Coordinates of N, CA and C and ligand atoms in Angstrom, one line a residue:
X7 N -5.5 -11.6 3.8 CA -4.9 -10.7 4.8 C -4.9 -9.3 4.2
X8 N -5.2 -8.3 5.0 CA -5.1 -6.9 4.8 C -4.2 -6.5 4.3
X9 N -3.5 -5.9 3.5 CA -1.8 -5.4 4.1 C -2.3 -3.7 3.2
X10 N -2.9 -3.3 3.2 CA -3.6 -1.8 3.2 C -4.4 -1.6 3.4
X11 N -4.9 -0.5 4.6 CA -6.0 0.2 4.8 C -5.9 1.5 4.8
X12 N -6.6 2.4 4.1 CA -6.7 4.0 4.1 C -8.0 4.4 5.0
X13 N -8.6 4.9 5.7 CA -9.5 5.5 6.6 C -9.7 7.4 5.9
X14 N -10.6 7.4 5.2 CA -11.0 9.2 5.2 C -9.7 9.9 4.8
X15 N -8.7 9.4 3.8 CA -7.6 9.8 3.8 C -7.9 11.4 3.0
X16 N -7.4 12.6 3.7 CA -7.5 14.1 3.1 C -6.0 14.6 2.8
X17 N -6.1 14.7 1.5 CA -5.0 15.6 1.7 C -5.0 17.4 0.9
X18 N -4.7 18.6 1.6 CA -4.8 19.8 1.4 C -3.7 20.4 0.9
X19 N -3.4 20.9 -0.1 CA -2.2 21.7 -0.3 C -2.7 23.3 0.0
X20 N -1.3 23.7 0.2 CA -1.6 25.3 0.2 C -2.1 25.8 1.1
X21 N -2.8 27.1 1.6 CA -3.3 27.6 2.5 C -4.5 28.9 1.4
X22 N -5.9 29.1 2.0 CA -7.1 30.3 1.4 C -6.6 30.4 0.6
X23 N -6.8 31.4 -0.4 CA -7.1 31.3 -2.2 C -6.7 30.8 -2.3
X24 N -5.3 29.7 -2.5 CA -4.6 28.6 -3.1 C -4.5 27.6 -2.7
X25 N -6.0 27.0 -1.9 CA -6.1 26.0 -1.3 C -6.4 25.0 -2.4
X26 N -5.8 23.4 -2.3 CA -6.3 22.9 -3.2 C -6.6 21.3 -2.3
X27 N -7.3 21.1 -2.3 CA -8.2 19.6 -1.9 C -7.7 18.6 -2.6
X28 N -6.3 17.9 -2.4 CA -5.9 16.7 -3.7 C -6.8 15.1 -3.4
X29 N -7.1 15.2 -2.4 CA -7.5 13.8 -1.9 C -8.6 14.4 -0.5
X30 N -9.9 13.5 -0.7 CA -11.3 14.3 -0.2 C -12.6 13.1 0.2
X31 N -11.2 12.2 1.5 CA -11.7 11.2 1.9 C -11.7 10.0 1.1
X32 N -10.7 9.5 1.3 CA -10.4 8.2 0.8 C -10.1 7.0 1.6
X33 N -11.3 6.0 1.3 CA -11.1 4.8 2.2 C -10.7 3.9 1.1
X34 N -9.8 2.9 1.4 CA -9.6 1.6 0.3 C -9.1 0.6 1.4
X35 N -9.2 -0.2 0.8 CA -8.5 -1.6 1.4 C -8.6 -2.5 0.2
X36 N -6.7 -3.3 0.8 CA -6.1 -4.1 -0.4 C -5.6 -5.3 0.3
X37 N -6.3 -6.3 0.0 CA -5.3 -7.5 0.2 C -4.3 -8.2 0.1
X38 N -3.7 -8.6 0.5 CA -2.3 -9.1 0.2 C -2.0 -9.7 -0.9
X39 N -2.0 -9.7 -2.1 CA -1.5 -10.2 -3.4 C -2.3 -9.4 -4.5
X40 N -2.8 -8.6 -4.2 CA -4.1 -7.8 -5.2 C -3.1 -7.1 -6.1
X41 N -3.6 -6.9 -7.2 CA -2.8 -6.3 -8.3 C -3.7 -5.0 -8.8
X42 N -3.8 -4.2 -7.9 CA -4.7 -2.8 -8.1 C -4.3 -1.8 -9.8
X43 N -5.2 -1.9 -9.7 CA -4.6 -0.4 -11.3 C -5.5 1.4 -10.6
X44 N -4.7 1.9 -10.9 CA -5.2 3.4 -10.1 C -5.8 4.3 -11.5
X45 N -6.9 4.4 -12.1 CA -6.9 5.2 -13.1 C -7.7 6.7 -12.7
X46 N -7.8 7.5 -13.6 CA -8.4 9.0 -13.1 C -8.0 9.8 -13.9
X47 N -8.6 11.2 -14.1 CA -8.5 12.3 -14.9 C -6.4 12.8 -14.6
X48 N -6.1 13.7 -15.4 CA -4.8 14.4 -14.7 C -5.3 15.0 -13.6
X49 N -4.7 15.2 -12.6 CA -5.0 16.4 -11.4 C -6.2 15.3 -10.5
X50 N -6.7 14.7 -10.5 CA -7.6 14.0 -9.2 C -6.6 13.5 -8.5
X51 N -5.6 13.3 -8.4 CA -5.4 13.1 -7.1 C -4.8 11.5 -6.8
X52 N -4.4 11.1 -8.2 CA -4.0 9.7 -8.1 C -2.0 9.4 -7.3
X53 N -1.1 10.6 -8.0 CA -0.1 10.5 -7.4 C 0.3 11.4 -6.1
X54 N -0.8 11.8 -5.8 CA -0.6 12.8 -4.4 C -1.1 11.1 -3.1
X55 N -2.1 10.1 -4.1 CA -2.5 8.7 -3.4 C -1.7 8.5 -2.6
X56 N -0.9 7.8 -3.9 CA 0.4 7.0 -4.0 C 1.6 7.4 -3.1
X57 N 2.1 8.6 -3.1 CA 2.8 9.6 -1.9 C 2.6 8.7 -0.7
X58 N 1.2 9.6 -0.5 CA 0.8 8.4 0.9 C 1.0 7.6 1.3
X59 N 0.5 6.8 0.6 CA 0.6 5.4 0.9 C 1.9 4.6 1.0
X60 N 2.9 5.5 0.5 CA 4.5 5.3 0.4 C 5.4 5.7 1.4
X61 N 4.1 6.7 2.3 CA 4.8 7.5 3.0 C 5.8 8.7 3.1
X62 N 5.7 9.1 1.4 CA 6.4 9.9 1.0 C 6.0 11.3 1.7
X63 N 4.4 11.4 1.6 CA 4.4 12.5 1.9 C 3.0 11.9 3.3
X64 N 2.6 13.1 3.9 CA 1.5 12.9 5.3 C -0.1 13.3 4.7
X65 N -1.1 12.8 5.3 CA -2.3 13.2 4.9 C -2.4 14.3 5.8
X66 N -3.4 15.0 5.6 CA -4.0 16.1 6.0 C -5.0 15.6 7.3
X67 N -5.7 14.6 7.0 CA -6.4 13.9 7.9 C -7.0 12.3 7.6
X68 N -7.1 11.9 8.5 CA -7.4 10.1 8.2 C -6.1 9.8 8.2
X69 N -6.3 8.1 8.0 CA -5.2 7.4 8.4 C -4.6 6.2 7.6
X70 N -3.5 5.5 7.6 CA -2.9 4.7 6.4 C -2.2 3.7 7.1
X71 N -3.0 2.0 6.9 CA -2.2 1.5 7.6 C -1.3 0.3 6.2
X72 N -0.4 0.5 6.8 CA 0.6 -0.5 5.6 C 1.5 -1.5 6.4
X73 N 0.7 -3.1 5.9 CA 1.5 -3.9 7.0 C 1.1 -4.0 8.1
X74 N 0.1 -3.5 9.5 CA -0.4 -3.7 10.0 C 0.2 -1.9 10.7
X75 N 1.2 -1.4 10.1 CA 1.5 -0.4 10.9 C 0.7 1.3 10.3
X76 N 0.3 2.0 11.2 CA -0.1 3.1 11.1 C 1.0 4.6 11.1
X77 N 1.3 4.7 9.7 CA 2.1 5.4 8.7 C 2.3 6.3 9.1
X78 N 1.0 7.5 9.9 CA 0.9 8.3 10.0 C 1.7 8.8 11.1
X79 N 1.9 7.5 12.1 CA 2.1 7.8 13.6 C 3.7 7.9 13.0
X80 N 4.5 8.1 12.2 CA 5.9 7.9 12.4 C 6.7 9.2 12.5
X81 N 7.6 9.1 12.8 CA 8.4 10.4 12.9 C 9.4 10.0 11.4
X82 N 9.8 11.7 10.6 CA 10.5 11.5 9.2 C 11.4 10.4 9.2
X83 N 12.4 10.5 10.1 CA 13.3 9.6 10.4 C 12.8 7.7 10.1
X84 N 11.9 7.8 10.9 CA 11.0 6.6 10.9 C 10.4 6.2 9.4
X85 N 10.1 7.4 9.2 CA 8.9 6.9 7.8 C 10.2 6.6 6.5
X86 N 11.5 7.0 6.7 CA 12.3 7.1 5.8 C 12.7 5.1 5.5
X87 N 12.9 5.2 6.8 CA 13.3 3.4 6.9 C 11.8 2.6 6.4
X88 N 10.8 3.0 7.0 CA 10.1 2.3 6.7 C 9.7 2.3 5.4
X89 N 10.0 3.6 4.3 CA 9.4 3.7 3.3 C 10.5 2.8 2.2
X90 N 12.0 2.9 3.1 CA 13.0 1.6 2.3 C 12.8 0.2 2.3
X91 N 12.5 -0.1 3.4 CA 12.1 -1.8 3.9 C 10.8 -2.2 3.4
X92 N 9.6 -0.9 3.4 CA 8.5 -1.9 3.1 C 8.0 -1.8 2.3
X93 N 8.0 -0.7 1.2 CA 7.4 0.1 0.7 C 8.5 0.1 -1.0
X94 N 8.2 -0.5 -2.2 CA 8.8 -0.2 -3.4 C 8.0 0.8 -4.1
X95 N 9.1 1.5 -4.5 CA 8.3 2.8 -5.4 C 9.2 2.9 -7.1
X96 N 7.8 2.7 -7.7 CA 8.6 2.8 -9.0 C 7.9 4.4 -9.9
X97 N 8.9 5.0 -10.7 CA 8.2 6.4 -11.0 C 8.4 6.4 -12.9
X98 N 7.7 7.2 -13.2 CA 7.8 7.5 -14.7 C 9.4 7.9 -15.1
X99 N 10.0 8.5 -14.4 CA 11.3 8.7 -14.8 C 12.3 8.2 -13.5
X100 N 13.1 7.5 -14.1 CA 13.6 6.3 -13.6 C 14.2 6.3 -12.1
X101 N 14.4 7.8 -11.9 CA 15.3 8.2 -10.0 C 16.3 7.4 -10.1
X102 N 17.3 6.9 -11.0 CA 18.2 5.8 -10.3 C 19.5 7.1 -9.9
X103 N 20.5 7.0 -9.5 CA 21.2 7.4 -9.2 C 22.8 7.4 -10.1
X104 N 22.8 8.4 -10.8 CA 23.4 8.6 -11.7 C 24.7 8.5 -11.7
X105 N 25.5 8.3 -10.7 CA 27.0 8.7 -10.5 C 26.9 6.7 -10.2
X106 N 26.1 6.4 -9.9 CA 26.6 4.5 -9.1 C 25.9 3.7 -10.2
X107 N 26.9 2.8 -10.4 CA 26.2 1.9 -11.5 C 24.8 1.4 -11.0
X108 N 24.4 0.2 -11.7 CA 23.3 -0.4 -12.1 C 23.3 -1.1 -10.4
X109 N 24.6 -1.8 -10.3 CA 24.2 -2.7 -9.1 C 24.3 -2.4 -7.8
X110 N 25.7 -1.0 -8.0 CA 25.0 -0.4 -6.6 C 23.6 0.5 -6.2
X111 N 22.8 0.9 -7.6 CA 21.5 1.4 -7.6 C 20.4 0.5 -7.2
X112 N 21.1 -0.9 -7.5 CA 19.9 -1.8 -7.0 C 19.5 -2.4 -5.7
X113 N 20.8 -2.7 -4.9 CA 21.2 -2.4 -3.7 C 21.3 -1.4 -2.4
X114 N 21.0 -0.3 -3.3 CA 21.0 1.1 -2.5 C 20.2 0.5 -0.8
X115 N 18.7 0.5 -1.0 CA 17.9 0.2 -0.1 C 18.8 -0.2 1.3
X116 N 19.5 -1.3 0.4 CA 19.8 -2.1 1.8 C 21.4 -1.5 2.2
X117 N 22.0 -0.9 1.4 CA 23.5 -0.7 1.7 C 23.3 0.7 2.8
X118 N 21.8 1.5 2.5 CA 21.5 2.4 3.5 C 21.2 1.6 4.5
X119 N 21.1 0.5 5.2 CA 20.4 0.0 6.1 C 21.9 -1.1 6.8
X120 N 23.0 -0.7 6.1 CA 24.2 -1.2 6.0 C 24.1 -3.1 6.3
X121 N 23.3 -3.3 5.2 CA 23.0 -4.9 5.2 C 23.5 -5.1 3.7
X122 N 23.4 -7.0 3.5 CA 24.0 -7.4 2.5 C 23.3 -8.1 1.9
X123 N 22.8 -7.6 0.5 CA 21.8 -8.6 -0.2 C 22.2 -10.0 -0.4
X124 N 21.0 -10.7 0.2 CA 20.9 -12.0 -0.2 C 21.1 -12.8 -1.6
X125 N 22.0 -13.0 -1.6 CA 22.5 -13.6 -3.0 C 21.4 -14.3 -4.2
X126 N 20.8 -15.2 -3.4 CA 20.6 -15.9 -4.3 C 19.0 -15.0 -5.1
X127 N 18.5 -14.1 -4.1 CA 17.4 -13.2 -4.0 C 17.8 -12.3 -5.1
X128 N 19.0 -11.7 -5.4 CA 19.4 -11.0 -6.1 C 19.9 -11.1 -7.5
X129 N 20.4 -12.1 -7.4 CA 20.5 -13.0 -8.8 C 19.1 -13.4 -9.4
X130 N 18.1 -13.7 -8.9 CA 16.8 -14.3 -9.1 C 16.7 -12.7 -10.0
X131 N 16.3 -11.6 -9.5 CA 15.6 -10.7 -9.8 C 16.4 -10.2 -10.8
X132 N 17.6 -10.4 -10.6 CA 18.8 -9.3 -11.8 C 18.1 -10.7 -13.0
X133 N 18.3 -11.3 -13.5 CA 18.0 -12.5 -13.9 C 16.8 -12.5 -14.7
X134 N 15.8 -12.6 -13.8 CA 14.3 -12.0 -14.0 C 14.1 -10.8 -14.8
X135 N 14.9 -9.7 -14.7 CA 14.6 -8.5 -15.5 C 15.8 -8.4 -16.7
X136 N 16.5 -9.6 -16.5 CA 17.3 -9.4 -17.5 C 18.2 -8.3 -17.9
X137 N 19.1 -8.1 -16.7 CA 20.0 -6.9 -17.0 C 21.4 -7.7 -16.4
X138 N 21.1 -9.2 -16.3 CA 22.8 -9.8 -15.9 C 24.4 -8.6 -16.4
X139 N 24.2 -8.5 -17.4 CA 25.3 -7.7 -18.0 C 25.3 -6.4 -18.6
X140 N 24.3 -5.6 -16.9 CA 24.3 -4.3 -17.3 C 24.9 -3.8 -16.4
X141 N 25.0 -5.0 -15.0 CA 25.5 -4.3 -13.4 C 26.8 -3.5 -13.0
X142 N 27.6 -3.1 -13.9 CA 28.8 -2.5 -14.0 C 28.8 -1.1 -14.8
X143 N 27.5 -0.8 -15.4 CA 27.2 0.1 -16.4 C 26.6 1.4 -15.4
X144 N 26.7 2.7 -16.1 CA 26.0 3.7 -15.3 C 24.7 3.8 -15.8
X145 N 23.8 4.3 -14.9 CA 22.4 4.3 -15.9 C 22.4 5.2 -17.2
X146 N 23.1 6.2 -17.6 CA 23.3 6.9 -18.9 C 23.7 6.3 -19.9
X147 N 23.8 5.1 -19.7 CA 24.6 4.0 -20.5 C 23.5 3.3 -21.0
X148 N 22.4 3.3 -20.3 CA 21.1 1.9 -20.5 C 20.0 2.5 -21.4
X149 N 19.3 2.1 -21.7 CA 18.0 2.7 -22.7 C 17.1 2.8 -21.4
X150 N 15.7 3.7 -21.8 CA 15.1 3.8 -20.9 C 14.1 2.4 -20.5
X151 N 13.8 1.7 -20.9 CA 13.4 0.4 -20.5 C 14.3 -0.4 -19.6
X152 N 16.0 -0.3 -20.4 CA 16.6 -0.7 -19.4 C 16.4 -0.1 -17.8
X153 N 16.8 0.9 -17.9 CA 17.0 1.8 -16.7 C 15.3 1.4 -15.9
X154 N 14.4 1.6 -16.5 CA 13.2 1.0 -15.4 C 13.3 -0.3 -15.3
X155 N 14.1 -1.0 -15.9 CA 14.2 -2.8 -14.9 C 15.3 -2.4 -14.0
X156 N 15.9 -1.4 -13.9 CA 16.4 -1.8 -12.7 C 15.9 -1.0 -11.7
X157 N 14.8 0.3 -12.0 CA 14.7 0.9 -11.0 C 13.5 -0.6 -10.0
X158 N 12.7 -1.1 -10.8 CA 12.1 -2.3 -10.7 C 12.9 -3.0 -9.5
X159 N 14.1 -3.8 -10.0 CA 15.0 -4.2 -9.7 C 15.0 -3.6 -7.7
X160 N 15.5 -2.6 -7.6 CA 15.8 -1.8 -6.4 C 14.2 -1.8 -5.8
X161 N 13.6 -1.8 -6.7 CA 12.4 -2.0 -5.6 C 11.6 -3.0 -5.3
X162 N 12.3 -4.4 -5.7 CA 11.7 -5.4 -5.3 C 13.0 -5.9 -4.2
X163 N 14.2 -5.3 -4.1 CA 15.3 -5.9 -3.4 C 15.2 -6.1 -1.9
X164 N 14.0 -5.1 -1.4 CA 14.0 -5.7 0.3 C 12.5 -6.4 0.2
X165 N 11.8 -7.0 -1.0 CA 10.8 -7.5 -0.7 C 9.6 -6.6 0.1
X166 N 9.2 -6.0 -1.0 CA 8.3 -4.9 -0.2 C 6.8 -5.5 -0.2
X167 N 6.3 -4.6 1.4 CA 4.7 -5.1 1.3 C 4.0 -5.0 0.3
X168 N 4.2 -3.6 -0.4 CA 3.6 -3.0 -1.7 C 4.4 -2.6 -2.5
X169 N 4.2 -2.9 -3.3 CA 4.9 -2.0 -4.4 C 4.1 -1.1 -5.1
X170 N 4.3 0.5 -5.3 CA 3.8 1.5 -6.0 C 4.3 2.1 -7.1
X171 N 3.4 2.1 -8.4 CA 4.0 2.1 -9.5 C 3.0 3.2 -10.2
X172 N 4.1 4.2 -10.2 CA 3.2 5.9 -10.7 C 3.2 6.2 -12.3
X173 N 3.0 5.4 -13.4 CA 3.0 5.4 -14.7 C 4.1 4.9 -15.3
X174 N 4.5 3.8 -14.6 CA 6.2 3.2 -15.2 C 5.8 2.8 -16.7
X175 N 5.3 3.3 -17.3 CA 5.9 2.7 -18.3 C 5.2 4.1 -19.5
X176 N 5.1 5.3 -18.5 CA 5.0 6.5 -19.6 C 5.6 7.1 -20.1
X177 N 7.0 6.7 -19.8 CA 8.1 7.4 -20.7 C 8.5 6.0 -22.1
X178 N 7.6 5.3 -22.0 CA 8.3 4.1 -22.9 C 7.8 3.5 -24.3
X179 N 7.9 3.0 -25.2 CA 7.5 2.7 -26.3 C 6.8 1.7 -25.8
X180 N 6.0 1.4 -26.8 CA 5.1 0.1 -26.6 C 5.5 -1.2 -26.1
X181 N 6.0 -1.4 -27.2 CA 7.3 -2.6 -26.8 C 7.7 -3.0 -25.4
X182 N 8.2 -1.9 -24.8 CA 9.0 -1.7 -23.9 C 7.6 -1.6 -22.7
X183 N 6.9 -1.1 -23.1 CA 5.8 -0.8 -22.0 C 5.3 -2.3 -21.8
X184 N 4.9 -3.2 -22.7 CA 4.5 -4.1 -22.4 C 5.2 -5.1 -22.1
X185 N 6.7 -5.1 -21.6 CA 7.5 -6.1 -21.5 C 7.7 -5.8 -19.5
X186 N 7.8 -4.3 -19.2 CA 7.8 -4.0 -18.2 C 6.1 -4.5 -17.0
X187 N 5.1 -4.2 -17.9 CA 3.7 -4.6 -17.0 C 3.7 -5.9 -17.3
X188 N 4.5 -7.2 -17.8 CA 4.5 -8.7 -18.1 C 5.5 -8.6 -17.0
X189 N 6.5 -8.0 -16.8 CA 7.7 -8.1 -15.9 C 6.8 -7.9 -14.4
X190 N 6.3 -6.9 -13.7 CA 5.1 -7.1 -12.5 C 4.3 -8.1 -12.9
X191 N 3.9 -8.3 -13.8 CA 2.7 -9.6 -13.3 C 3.7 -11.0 -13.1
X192 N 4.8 -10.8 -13.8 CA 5.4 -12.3 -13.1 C 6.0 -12.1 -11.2
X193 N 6.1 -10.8 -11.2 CA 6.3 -10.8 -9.6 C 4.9 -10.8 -8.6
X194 N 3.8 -10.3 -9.6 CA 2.8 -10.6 -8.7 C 1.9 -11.9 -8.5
X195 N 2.6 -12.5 -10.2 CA 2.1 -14.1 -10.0 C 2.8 -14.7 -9.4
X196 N 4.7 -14.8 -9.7 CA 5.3 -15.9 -8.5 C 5.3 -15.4 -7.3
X197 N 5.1 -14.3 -7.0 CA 5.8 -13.9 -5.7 C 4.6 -13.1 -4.6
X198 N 3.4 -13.5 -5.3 CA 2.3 -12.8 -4.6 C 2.2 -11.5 -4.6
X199 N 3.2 -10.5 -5.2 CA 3.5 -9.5 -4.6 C 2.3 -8.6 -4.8
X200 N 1.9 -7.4 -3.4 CA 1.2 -6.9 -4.0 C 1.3 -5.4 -4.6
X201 N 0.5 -5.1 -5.4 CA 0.7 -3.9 -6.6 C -0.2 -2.8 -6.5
X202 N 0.0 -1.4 -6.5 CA -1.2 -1.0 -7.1 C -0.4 0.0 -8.1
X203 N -0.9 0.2 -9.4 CA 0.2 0.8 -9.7 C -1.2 2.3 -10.8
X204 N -0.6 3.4 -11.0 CA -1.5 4.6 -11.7 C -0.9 4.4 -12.9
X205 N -2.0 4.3 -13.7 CA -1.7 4.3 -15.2 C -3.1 5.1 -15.8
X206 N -2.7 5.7 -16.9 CA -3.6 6.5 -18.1 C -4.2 5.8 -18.9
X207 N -3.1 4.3 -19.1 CA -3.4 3.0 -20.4 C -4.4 2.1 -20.1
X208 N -5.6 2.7 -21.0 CA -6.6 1.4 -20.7 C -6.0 0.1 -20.5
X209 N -5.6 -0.2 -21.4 CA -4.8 -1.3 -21.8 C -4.5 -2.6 -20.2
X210 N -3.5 -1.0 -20.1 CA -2.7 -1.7 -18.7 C -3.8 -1.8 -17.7
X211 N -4.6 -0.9 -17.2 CA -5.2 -1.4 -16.3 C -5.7 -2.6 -16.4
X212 N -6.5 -3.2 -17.5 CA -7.1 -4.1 -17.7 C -6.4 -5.5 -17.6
X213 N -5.2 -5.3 -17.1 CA -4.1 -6.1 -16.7 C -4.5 -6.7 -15.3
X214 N -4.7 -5.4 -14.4 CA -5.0 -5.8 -13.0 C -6.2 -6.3 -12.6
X215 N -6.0 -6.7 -11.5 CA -7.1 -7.7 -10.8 C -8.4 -6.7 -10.4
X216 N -8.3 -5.5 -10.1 CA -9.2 -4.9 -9.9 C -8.7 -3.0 -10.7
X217 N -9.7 -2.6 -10.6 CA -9.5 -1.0 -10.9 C -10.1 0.1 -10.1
X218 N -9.5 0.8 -9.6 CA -9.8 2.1 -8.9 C -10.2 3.2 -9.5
X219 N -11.3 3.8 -9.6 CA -10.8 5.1 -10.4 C -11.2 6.3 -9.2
X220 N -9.9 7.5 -9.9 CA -10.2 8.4 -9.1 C -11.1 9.7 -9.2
X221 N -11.3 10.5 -9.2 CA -12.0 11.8 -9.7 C -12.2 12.8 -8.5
X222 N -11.8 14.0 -8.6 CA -11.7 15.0 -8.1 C -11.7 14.7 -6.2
X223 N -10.4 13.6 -6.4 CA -9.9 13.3 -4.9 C -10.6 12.5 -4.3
X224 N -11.7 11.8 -4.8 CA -12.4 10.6 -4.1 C -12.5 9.3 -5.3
X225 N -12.7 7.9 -4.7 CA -12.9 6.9 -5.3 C -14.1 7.2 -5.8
X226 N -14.7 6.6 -7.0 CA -15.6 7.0 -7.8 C -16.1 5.9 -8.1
X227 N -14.8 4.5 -8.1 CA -15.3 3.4 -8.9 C -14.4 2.6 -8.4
X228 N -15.1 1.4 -7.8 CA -13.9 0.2 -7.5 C -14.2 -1.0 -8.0
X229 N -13.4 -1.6 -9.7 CA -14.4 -3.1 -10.0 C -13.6 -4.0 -9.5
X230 N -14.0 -5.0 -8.9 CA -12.5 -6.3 -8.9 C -13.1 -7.1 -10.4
X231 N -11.7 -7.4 -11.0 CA -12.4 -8.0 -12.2 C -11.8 -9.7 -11.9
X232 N -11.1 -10.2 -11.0 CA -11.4 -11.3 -11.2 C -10.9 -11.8 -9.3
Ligands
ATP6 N1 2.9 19.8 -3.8 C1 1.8 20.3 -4.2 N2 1.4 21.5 -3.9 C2 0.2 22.0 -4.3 N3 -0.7 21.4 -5.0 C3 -0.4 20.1 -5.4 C4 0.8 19.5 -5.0 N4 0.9 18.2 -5.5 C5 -0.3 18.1 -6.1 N5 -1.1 19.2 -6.1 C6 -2.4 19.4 -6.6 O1 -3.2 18.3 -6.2 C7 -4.1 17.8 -7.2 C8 -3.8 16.4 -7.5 O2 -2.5 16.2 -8.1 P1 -1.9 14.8 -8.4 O3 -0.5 15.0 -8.8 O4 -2.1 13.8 -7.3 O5 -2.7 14.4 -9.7 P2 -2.6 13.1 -10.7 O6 -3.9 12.4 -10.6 O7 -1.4 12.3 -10.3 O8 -2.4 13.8 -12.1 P3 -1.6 13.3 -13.4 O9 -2.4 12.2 -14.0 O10 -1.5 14.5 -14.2 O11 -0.2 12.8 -12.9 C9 -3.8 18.7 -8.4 O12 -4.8 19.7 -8.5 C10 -2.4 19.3 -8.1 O13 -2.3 20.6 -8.7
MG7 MG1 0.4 11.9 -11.3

């Protein structure tokens, strides 16, 4: 099953002399459990992708469908919910929310949606990332590895179509880097989930099932490696 399609995706910053072209027709399509790796120069155009596809931000032209729905058609209000429900976004520096502990940061998603996490869903994953006895703590309190299991955490809690992951593990030591890309592949091996995440780390990429590369706003290279 499909669960991404991009169509000629453009996106334009700026206006004459400071126009800049970040994305310059982009088609992709991802199947439902694919484990993508996004690689590319700085500046092509890999996290202006990601935006997109998250619905963070709108293309310029062409279209993005996630889930069978077309992203583009939504109004802010709309794309906000949708970007909580379907859409997990994980970033290089961690966004948790600094004043609420661990467990209301993990929760967030859904406490905006004034719903109640499923217990046993949520224990699985607190569990899984191993932070049982951090959920009372503020994130200033956690190391930075910590703090990205739980931003992880919050973004696996409404069970998203995709999860996007914009260099999680470039603020981190080795160690820590590779305990976090073992930590996705066990949600994309038990749980199908699917991934595409931008990384610099050969390494990591070679992790995913396939590789993208970008360059100067277009796909340049797409291998599936297995
Ligand atoms: N909000 C913005 N306004 C103007 N230009 C932007 C904006 N965001 C990105 N750009 C430009 O778009 C191009 C692509 O940027 P983008 O952040 O997507 O690159 P990237 O591949 O993620 O790079 P890096 O590896 O350094 O994170 C760059 O030339 C950048 O300067
Ligand atoms: Mg980037």
């Amino acid at each position: 099953m499909e669960i991404l399609k991009c169509n000629g995706v453009q996106k334009v910053f700026g206006k004459g002399e400071s126009q800049v072209t970040a994305l310059n027709g982009i088609d992709l399509s991802v199947e439902k459990g694919e484990f993508v790796a996004i690689v590319g120069a700085s500046g092509s155009g890999k996290s202006t992708l990601l935006h997109i596809l998250g619905s963070v931000d709108k293309p310029t032209s062409g279209s993005v469908i996630v889930d069978g729905m077309d992203i583009g058609t939504l109004n802010a209000t709309d794309a906000a919910i949708f970007r909580r429900r379907k859409i997990g976004l994980i970033y290089q520096f961690y966004n948790l929310i600094p004043t609420l502990t661990v467990e209301k940061n993990i929760v967030m998603p859904l406490l905006l949606d004034k719903r109640k996490p499923e217990k046993k869903h949520y224990e699985a994953i607190v569990r899984t990332l191993g932070i049982q006895d951090k959920l009372k703590a503020l994130p200033h309190q956690l190391s930075g590895g910590q703090q990205q299991r739980v931003a992880i955490a919050r973004a696996f809690i409404y069970r998203p179509a995709i999860l996007l992951a914009d260099e999680p593990t470039g603020n981190l030591d080795q160690r820590n880097s590779k305990e976090i890309i073992d930590l996705l592949q066990l949600f994309h091996r038990n749980l199908k989930q699917t991934i595409l995440l931008v990384t610099h780390d050969e390494k990591i990429a070679l992790e995913a099932d396939r590789i993208v590369t970008i360059e100067d706003g277009k796909i340049i290279d797409d291998q599936k490696r297995r």
